[in-house]
Coordinates of C-alpha atoms and ligand atoms in Angstrom, one line a residue:
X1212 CA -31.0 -8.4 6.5
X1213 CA -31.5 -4.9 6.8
X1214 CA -33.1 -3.6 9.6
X1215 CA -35.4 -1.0 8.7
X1216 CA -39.0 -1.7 10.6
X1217 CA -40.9 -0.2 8.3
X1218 CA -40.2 -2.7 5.0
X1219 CA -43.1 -3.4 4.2
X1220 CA -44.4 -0.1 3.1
X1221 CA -42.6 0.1 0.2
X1222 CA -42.0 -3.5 -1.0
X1223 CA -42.9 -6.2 -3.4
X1224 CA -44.3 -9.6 -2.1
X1225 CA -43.5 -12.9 -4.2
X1226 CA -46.0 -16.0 -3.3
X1227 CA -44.9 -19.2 -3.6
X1228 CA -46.5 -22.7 -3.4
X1229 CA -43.5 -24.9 -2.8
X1230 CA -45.0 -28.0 -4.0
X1231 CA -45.3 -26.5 -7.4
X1232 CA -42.2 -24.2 -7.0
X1233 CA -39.4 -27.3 -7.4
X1234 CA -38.5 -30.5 -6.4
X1235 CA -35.2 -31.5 -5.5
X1236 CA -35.4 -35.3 -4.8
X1237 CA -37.6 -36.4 -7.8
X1238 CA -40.6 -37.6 -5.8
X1239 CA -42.7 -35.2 -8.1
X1240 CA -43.7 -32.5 -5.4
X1241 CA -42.1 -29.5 -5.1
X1242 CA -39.9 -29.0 -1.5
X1243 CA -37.9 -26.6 0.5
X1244 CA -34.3 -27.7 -0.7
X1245 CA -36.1 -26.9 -4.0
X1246 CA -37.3 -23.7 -3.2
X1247 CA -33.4 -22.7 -2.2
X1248 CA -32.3 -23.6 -5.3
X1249 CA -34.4 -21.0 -6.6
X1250 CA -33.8 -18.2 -4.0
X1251 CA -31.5 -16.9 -6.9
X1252 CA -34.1 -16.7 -9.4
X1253 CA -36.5 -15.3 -6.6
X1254 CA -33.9 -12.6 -5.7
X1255 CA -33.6 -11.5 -9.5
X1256 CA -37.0 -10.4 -10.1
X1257 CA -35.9 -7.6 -7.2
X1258 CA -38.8 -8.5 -5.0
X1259 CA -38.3 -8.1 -1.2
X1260 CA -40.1 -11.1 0.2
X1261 CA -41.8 -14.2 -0.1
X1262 CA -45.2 -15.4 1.0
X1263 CA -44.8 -18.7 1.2
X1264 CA -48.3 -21.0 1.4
X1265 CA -48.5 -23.6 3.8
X1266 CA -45.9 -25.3 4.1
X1267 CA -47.0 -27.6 7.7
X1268 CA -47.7 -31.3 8.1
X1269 CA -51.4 -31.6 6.2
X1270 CA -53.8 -33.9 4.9
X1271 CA -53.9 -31.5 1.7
X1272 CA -57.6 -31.8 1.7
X1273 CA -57.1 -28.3 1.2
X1274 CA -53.8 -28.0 0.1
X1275 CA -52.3 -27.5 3.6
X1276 CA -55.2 -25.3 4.7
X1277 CA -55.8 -27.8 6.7
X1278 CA -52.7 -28.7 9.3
X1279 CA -52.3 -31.5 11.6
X1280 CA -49.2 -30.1 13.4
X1281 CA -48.2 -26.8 13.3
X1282 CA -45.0 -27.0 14.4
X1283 CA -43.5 -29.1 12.3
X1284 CA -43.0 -29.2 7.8
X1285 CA -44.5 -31.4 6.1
X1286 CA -42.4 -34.4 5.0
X1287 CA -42.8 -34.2 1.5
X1288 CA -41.5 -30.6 1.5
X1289 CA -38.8 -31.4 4.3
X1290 CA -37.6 -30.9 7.3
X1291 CA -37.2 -28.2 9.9
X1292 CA -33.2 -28.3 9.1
X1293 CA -34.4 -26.9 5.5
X1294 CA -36.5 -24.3 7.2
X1295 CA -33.9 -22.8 8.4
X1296 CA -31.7 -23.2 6.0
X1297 CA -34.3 -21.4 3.9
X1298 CA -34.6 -18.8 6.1
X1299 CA -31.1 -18.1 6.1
X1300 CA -30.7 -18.3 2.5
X1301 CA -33.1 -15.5 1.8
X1302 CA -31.6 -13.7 4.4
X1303 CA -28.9 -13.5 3.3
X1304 CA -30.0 -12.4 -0.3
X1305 CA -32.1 -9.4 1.4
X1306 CA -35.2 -11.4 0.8
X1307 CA -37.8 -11.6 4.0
X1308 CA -39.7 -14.6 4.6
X1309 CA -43.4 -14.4 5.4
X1310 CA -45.7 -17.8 6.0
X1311 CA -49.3 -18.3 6.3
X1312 CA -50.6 -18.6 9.6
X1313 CA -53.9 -21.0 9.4
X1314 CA -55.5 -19.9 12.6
X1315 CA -59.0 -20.0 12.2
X1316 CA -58.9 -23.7 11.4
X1317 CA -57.6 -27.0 12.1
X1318 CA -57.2 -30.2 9.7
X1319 CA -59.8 -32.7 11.4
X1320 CA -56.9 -34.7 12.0
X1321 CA -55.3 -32.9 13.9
X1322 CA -54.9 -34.3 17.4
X1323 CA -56.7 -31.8 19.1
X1324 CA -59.5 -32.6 17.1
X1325 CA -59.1 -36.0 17.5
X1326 CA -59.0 -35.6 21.0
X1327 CA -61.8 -32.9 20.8
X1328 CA -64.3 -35.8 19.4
X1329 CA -63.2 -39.2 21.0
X1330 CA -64.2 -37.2 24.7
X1331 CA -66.7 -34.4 26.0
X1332 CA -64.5 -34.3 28.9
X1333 CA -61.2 -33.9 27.4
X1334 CA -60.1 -30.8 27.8
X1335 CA -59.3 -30.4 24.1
X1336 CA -63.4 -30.6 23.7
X1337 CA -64.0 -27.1 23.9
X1338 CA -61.1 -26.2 21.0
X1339 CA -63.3 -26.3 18.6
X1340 CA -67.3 -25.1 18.2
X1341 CA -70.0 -27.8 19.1
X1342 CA -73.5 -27.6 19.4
X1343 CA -76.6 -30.0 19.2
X1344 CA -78.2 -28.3 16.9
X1345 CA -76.8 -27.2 13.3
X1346 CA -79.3 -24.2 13.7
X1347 CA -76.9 -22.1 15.3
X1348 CA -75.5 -19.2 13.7
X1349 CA -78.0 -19.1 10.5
X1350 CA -77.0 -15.5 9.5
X1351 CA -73.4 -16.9 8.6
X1352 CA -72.9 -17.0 4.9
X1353 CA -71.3 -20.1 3.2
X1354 CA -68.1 -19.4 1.4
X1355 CA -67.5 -22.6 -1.0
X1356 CA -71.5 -22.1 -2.2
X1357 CA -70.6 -25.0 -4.7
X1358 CA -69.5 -27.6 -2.4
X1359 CA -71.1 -26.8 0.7
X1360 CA -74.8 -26.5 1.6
X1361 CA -74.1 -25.5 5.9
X1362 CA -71.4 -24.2 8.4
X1363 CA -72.3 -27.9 10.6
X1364 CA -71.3 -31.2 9.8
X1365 CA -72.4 -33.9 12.4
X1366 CA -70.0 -35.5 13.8
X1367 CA -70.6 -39.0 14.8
X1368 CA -67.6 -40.1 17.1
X1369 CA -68.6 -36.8 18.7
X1370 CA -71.8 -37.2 18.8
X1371 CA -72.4 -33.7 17.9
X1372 CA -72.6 -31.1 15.0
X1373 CA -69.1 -28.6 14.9
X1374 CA -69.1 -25.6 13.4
X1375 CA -66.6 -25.2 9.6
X1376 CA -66.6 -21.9 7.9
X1377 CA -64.6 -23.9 5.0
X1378 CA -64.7 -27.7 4.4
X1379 CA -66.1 -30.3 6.7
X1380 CA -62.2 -31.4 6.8
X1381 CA -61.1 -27.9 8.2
X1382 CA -62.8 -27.7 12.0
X1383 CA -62.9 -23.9 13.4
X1384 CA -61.1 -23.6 16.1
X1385 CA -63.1 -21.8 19.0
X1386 CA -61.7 -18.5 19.9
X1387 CA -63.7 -18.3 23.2
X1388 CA -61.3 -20.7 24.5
X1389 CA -58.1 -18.9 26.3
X1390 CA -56.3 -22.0 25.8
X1391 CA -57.0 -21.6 21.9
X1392 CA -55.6 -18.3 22.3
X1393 CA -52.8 -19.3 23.9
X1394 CA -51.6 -22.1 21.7
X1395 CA -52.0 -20.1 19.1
X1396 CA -49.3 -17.5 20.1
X1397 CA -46.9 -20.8 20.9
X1398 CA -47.4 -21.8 17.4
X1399 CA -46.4 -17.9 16.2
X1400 CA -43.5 -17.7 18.8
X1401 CA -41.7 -21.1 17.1
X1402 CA -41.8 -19.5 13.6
X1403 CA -41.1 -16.3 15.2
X1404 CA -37.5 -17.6 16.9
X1405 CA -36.9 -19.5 13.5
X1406 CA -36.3 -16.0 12.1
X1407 CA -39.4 -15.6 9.9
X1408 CA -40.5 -12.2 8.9
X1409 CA -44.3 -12.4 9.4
X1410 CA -47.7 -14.0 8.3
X1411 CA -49.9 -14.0 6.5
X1412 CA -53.1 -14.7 8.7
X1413 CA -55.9 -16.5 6.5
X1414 CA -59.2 -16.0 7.2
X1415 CA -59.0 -13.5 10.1
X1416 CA -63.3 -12.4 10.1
X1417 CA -64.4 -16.0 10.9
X1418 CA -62.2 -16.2 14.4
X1419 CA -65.4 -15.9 16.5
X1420 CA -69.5 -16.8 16.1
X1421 CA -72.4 -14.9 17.9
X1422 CA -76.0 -15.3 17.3
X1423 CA -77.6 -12.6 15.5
X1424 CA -74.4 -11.4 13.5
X1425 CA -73.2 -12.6 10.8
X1426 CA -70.1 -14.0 12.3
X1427 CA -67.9 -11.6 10.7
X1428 CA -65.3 -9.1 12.1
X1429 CA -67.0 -9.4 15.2
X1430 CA -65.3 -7.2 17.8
X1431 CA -63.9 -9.9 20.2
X1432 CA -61.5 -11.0 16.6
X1433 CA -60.1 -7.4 16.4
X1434 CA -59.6 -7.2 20.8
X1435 CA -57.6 -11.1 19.9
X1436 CA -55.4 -9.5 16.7
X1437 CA -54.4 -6.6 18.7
X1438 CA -53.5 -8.7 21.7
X1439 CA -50.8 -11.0 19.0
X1440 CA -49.9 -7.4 17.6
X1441 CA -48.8 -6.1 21.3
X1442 CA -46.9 -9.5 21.6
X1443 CA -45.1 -9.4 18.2
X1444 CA -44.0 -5.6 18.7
X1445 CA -42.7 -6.7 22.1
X1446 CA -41.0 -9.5 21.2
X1447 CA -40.1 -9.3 17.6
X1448 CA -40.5 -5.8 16.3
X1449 CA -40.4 -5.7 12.8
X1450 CA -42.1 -9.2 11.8
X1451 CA -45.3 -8.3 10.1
X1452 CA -49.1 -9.4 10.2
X1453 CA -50.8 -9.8 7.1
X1454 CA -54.2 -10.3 6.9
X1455 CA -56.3 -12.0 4.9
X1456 CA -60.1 -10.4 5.1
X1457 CA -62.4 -10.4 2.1
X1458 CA -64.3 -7.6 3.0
X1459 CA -65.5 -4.3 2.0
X1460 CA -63.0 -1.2 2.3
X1461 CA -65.1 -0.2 5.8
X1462 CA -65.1 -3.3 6.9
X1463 CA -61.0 -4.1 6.5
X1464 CA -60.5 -0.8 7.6
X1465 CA -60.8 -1.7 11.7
X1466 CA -57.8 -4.5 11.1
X1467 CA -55.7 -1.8 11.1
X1468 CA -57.3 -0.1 13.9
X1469 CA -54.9 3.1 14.8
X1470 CA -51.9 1.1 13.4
X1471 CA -52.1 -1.2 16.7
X1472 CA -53.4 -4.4 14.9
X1473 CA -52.6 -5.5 11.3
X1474 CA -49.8 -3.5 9.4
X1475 CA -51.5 -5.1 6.0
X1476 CA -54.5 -6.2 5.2
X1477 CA -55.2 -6.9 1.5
X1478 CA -57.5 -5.0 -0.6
X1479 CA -60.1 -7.2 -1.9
X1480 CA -62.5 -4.9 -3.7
X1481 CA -59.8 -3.2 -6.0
X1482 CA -58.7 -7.0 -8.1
X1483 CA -62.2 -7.3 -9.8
X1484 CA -62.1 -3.6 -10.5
X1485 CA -59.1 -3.4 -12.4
X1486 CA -60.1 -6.0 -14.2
X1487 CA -63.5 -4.1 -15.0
X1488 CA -61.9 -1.0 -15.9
X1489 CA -60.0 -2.9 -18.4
X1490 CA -63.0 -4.5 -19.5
X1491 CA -65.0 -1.4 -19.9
X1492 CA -62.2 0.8 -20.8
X1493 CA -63.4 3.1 -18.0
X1494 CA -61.9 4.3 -14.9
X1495 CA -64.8 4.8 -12.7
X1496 CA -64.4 1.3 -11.0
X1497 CA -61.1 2.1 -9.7
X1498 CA -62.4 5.8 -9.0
X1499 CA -65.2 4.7 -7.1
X1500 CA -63.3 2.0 -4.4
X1501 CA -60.6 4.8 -4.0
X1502 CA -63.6 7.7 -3.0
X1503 CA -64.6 4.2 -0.6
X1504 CA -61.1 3.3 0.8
X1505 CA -60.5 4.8 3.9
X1506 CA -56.8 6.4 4.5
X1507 CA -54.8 4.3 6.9
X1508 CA -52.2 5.2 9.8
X1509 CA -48.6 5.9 8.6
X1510 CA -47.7 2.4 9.2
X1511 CA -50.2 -0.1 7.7
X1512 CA -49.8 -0.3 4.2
X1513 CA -52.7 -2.4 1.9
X1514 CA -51.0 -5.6 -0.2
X1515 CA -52.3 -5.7 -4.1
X1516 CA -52.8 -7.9 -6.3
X1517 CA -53.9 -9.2 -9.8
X1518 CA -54.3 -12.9 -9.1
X1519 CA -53.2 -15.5 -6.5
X1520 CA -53.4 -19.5 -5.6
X1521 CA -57.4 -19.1 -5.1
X1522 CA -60.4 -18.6 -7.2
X1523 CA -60.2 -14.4 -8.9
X1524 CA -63.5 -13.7 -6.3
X1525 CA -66.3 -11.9 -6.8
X1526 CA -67.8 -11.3 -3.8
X1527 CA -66.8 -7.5 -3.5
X1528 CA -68.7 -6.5 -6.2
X1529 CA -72.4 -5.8 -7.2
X1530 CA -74.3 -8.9 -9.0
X1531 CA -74.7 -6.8 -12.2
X1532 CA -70.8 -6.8 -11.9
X1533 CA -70.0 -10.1 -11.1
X1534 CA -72.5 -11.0 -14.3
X1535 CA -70.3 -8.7 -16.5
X1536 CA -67.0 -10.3 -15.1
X1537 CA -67.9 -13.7 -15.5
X1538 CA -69.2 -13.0 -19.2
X1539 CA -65.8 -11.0 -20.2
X1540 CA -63.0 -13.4 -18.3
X1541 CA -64.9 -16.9 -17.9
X1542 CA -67.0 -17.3 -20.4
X1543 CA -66.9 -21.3 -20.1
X1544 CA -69.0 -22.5 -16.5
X1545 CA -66.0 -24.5 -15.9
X1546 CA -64.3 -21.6 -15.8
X1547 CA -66.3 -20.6 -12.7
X1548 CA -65.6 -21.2 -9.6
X1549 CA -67.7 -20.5 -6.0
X1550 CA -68.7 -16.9 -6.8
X1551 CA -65.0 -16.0 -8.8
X1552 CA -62.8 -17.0 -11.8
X1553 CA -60.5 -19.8 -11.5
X1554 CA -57.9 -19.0 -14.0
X1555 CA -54.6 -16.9 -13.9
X1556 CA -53.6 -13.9 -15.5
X1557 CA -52.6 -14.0 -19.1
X1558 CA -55.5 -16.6 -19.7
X1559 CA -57.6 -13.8 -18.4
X1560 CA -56.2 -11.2 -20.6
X1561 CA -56.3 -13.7 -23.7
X1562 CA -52.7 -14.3 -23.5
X1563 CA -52.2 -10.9 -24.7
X1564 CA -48.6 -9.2 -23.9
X1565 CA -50.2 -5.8 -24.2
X1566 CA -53.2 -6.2 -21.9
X1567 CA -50.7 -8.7 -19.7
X1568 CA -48.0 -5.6 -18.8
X1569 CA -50.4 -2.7 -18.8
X1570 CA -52.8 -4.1 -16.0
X1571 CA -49.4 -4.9 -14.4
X1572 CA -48.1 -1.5 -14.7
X1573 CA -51.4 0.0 -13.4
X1574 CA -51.4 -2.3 -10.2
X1575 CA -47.8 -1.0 -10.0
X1576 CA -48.7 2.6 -10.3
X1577 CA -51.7 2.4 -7.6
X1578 CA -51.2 2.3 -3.8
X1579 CA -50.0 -0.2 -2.0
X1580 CA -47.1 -2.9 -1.8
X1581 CA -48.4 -5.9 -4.7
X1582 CA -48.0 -9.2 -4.5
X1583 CA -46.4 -11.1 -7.5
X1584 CA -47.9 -15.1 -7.9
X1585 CA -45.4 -17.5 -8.8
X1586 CA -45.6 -18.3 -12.5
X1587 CA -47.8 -14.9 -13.6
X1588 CA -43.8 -13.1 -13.9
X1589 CA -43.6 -15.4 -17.2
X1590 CA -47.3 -15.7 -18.2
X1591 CA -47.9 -18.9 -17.1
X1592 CA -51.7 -20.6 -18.5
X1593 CA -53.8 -22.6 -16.4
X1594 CA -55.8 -25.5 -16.5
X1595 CA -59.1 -25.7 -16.1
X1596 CA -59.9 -29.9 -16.3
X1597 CA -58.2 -29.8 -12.9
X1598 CA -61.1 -29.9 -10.2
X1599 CA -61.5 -26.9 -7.3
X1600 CA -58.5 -24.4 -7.9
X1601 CA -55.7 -26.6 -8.8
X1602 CA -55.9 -25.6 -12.6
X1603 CA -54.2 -22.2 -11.1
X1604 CA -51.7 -24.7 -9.1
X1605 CA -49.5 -26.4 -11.7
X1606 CA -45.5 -26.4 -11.8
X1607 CA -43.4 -23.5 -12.6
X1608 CA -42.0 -23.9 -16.1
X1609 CA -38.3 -23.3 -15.8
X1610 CA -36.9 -24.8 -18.8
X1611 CA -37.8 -26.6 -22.1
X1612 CA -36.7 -29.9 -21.2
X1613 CA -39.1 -32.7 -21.1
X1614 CA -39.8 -32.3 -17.0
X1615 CA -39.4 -28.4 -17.7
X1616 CA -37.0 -28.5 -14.9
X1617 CA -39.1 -28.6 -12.0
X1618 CA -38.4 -32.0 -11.2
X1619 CA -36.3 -35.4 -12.4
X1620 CA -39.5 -37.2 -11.8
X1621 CA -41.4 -38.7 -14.9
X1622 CA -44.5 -36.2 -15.8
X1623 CA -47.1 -38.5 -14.6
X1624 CA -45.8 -39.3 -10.5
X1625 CA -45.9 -35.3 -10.7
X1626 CA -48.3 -34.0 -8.0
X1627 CA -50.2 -32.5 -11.0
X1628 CA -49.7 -32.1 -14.8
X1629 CA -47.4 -29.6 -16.5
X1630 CA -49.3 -27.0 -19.0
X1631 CA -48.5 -29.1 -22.2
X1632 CA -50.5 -27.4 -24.7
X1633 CA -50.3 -24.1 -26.9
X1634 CA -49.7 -21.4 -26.7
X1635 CA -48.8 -21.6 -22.5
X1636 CA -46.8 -25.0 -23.2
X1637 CA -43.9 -25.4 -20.9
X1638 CA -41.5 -25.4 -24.1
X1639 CA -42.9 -22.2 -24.8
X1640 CA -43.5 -20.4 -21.9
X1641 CA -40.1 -20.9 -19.4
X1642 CA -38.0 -19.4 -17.4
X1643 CA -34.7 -19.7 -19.6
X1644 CA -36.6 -18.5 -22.8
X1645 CA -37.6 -15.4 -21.4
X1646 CA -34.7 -14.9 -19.1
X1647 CA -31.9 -14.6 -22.7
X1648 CA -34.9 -12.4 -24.5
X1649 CA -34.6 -8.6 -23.8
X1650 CA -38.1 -8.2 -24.4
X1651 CA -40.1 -11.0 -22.1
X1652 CA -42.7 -10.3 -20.0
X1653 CA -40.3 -11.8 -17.2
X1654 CA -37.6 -8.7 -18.0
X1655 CA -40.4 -6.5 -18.5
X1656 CA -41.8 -7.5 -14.8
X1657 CA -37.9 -6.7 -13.4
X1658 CA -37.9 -3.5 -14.5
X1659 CA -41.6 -2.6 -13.5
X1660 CA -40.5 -3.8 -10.0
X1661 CA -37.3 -2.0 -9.9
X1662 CA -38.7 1.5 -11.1
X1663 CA -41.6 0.5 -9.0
X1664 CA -39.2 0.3 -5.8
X1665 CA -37.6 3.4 -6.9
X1666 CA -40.4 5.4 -6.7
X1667 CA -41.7 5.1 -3.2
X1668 CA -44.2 7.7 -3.5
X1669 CA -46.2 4.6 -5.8
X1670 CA -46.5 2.9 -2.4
X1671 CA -47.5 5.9 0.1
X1672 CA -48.3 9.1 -2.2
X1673 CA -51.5 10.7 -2.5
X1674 CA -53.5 9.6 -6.0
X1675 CA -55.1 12.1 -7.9
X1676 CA -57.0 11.7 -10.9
X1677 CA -56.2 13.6 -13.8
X1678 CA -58.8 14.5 -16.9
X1679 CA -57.2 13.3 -20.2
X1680 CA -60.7 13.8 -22.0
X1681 CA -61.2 10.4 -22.7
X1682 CA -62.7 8.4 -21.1
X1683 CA -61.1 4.9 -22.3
X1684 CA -56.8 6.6 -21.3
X1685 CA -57.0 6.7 -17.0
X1686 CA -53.6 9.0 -15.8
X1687 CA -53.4 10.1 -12.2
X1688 CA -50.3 11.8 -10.3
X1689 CA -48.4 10.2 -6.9
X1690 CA -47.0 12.8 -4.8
X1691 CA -44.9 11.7 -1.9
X1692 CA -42.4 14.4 -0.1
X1693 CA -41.7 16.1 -2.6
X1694 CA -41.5 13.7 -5.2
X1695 CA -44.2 13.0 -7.7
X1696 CA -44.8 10.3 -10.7
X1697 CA -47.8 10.9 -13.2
X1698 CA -48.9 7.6 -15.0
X1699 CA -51.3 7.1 -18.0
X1700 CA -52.9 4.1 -19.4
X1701 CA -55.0 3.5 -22.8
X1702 CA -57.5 1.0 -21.6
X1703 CA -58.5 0.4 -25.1
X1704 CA -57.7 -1.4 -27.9
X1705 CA -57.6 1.8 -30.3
X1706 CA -55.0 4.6 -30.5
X1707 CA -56.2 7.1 -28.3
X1708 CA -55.1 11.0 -27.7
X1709 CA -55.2 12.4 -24.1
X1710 CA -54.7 15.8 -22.6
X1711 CA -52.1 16.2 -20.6
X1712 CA -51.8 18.6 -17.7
X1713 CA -50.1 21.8 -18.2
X1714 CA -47.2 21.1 -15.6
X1715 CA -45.8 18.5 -17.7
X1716 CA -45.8 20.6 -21.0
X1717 CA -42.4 23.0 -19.9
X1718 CA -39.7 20.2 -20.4
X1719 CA -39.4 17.3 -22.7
X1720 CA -39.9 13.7 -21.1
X1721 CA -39.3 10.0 -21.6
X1722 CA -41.6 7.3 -20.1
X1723 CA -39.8 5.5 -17.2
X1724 CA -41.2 2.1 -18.0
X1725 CA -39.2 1.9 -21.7
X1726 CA -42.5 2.1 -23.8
X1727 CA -40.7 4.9 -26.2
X1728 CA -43.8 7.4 -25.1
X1729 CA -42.5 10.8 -24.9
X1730 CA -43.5 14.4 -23.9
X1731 CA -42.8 17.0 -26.3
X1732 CA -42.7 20.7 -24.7
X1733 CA -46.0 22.8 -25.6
X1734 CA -47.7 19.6 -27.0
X1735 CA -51.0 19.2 -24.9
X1736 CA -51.6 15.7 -26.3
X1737 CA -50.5 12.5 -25.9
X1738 CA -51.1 10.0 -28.4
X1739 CA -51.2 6.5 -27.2
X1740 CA -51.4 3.0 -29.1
X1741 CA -53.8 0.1 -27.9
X1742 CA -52.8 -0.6 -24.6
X1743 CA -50.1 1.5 -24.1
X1744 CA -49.3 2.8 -20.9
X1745 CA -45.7 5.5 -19.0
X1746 CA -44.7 7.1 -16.3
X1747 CA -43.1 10.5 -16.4
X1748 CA -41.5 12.2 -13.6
X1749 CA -43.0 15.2 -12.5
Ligands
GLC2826 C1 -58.0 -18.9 2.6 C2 -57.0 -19.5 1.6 C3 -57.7 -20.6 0.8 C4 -58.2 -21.6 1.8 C5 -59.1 -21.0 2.9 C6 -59.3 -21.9 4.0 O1 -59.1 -18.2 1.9 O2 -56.5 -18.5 0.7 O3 -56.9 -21.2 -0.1 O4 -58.9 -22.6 1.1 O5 -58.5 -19.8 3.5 O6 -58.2 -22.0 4.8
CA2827 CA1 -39.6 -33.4 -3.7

């Protein structure tokens, strides 16, 4: 492993959900060994680490949301041996290793909670957030509006209501508690001396309650993350924190304080806008969350990202938006999910190579390091009978074989069904198929990561917006020292002409992302077909 501090800035994140990733002993669930047998694959699409979800001894009432020990793997996925020997085999294939860090939240059976409702006078009690009253805290939104009608359940061992920001099976942790605190940074410090690379810390705004707020962001959370960011550059400088807020620009802005807390945070509010722009064939979504994205110190760097294991959410947008969304990409209710979209990626662009590659390239040419969810690299469809977000969950589709190589289990002791109709069928849409044909979206994904990673001013340059005269083609510049990239993109479905500026009219030049647009000296327009998109050095 190289060991430059600063990777993240300029890198591409992987996620993976290693119970749909590959199974190695034929039980039907995905697992570590079968993730390593993979790392290959993984390390060919040129990314530079993996997220991996949960991967902890769970319940799986939230698909590992929800842990019981967090310092062990669960047994289905393997044992601590294959940790490591996962860490070690991305190692030493240059790929870093990030996991998710569950710390706002406990599974209800985890002991502590266990021990937390058997006995007020254990000292485990005050781990988690009780009260007599489910009254507490009204101004705190719910987040799973279709499931859940309040942030209390009543407990009846306990004999008391506790306070859950997610399911009734997923008991906040109370960060008033040093000793909360405290275990917490145990539970970092094993992964940490394991060799991993980071986390990703879910649901950082929810750490702490107050009356009168809306238990969001609240102060005391950003004083906690910058206590575990002093710790990690202490100890191990160079891991990374992640964070997970869904939150306006303003709002995610203090996680990176003055680069002394989080050195990512992702940015929420730009996934429904890109897909707005598209739909709209306008720019002025994007536009208008750059003019309200704060700049961020040198070292924090925002993760991107088109889709990932949850529900496409809405909640960073106006209601008029979210109406305008859910008509375009979900126009079945079943398609709905909570306030988002619970389908992936080419689904959403109906499946259409075209649309699929350009909103790719456009989160590619934006600032930012993305973040790449397993399966999207090949166009995998979803499946929307499965209940809650597991329709967005389903095995990766290697091969054409009848178990489409993700397991030597028969299909139906698989943890959940394989895509088996057209046109995302497994036999269709694979691994191997796209992997021996030039043209795939998979080898079109390679090489929009590797001229995406060799163009570091994509990650950290300035953006500027440039006129083309039409509204429907978007093209901005990236400057970075010195070096500079200007990208266009025909939102629309007809041929389009664009202006392009005068600095790029002295010299011929060729599109960077092999789409056979070209430049022609003293030409001051640029004729693009539906959906057609380039870079040009500048
Ligand atoms: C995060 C995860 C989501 C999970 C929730 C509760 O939002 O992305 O999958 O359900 O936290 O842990
Ligand atoms: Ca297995």
């Amino acid at each position: 492993m190289d060991d430059n501090q600063n990777w993240y800035l300029n890198a591409i994140f992987y996620q993976v959900y290693v119970r749909a990733f590959c199974d190695s002993n034929g039980d039907g669930q995905g697992d570590l060994q079968g993730l390593i047998s993979k790392l290959d694959y993984i390390q060919s699409l040129g990314v530079d680490c993996i997220w991996l979800m949960p991967i902890y001894p769970s319940p799986l009432r939230d698909d590992g949301y929800d842990i019981s020990n967090f310092t062990d793997v669960l047994r289905e996925y393997g044992t601590l041996e294959d940790f490591k020997a996962l860490i070690n085999g991305a190692h030493s294939r240059g790929l870093r290793i990030v996991t998710d860090l569950v710390l706002n939240h406990t599974s209800d059976q985890h002991p502590w909670f266990q021990a937390s409702r058997s006995d007020r006078a254990s000292t485990f009690r005050d781990y988690y957030v009780w009260s007599d009253s489910d009254q507490k805290y009204p101004d705190a939104r719910i987040i799973f509006i279709d499931t859940q009608k309040s942030n209390w359940s009543w407990d009846e061992k306990a004999g008391q209501y506790f306070w859950h920001r997610f399911y009734p099976t997923q008991p906040d942790l109370n960060y008033e508690n040093p000793a909360v605190r405290t275990e917490i940074l145990r539970v970092m410090r094993f992964w940490l001396d394991l060799g991993i690379d980071g986390f990703r810390a879910d649901a950082i705004p929810y750490l702490y309650e107050r009356e009168g707020t809306n238990c969001e962001n609240l102060p005391e959370t950003h004083t906690f993350l910058k206590q575990v960011r002093a710790f990690l550059d202490k100890y191990y400088p160079g891991r990374i924190l992640l964070g997970e807020a869904n939150q306006w620009p303003e709002d995610v802005r203090p996680y990176f304080a003055d680069g002394n807390e989080l050195h990512m945070n992702f940015h929420f509010p730009l996934m429904p806008r890109l897909y707005l722009a598209l739909h709209e064939q306008d720019a002025a979504p994007l536009k208008w969350v750059f003019e309200r994205t704060p700049s961020i110190p040198k070292n924090c760097q925002w993760c991107t990202f088109l889709r990932n294991h949850d529900e496409l959410t809405l909640e960073m947008v106006t209601d008029e938006e979210r109406d305008t969304l859910w008509r375009a990409y979900a126009p079945d209710p079943r398609m709905r999910l909570n306030l988002g979209i619970r389908r992936r990626l080419a689904p959403l662009m109906g499946n259409d190579p075209r649309r699929i590659r350009m909103l790719n390239a456009l989160l590619y040419s934006l600032p930012g390091t993305p973040i790449l969810y397993y399966g999207d690299e090949i166009g995998m469809g979803d499946n929307i009978e499965l209940p809650d977000r597991n329709g967005v969950r389903t095995p990766m589709q290697w091969d054409e074989t009848r178990r489409s190589g993700f397991s030597t289990a028969k299909p139906d002791q698989f943890y959940s069904p394989l895509i088996d109709t057209a046109p995302f069928d497994f036999r269709s849409v694979n691994v191997v198929a796209q992997d021996n044909d030039p043209d795939s979206l998979l080898n079109f994904m390679r090489m929009l990561i590797s001229q995406r990673k060799a163009h570091p001013e994509l990650a950290s340059g300035t953006l500027e917006w440039v006129e083309t005269e039409n509204p429907g083609v978007v093209a901005f510049t990236r400057r970075w020292e010195g070096k500079g990239i200007f990208t266009i993109f025909n939102l629309g479905d007809t041929s389009r002409g664009a202006r392009i500026p005068r600095e790029l009219r002295t010299e011929p030049r060729l599109d960077l992302l092999n789409s056979y647009l070209r430049i022609v000296p003293d030409s001051t327009n640029l004729n693009l077909k539906p959906f057609q998109f380039g870079w040009f050095n500048l």
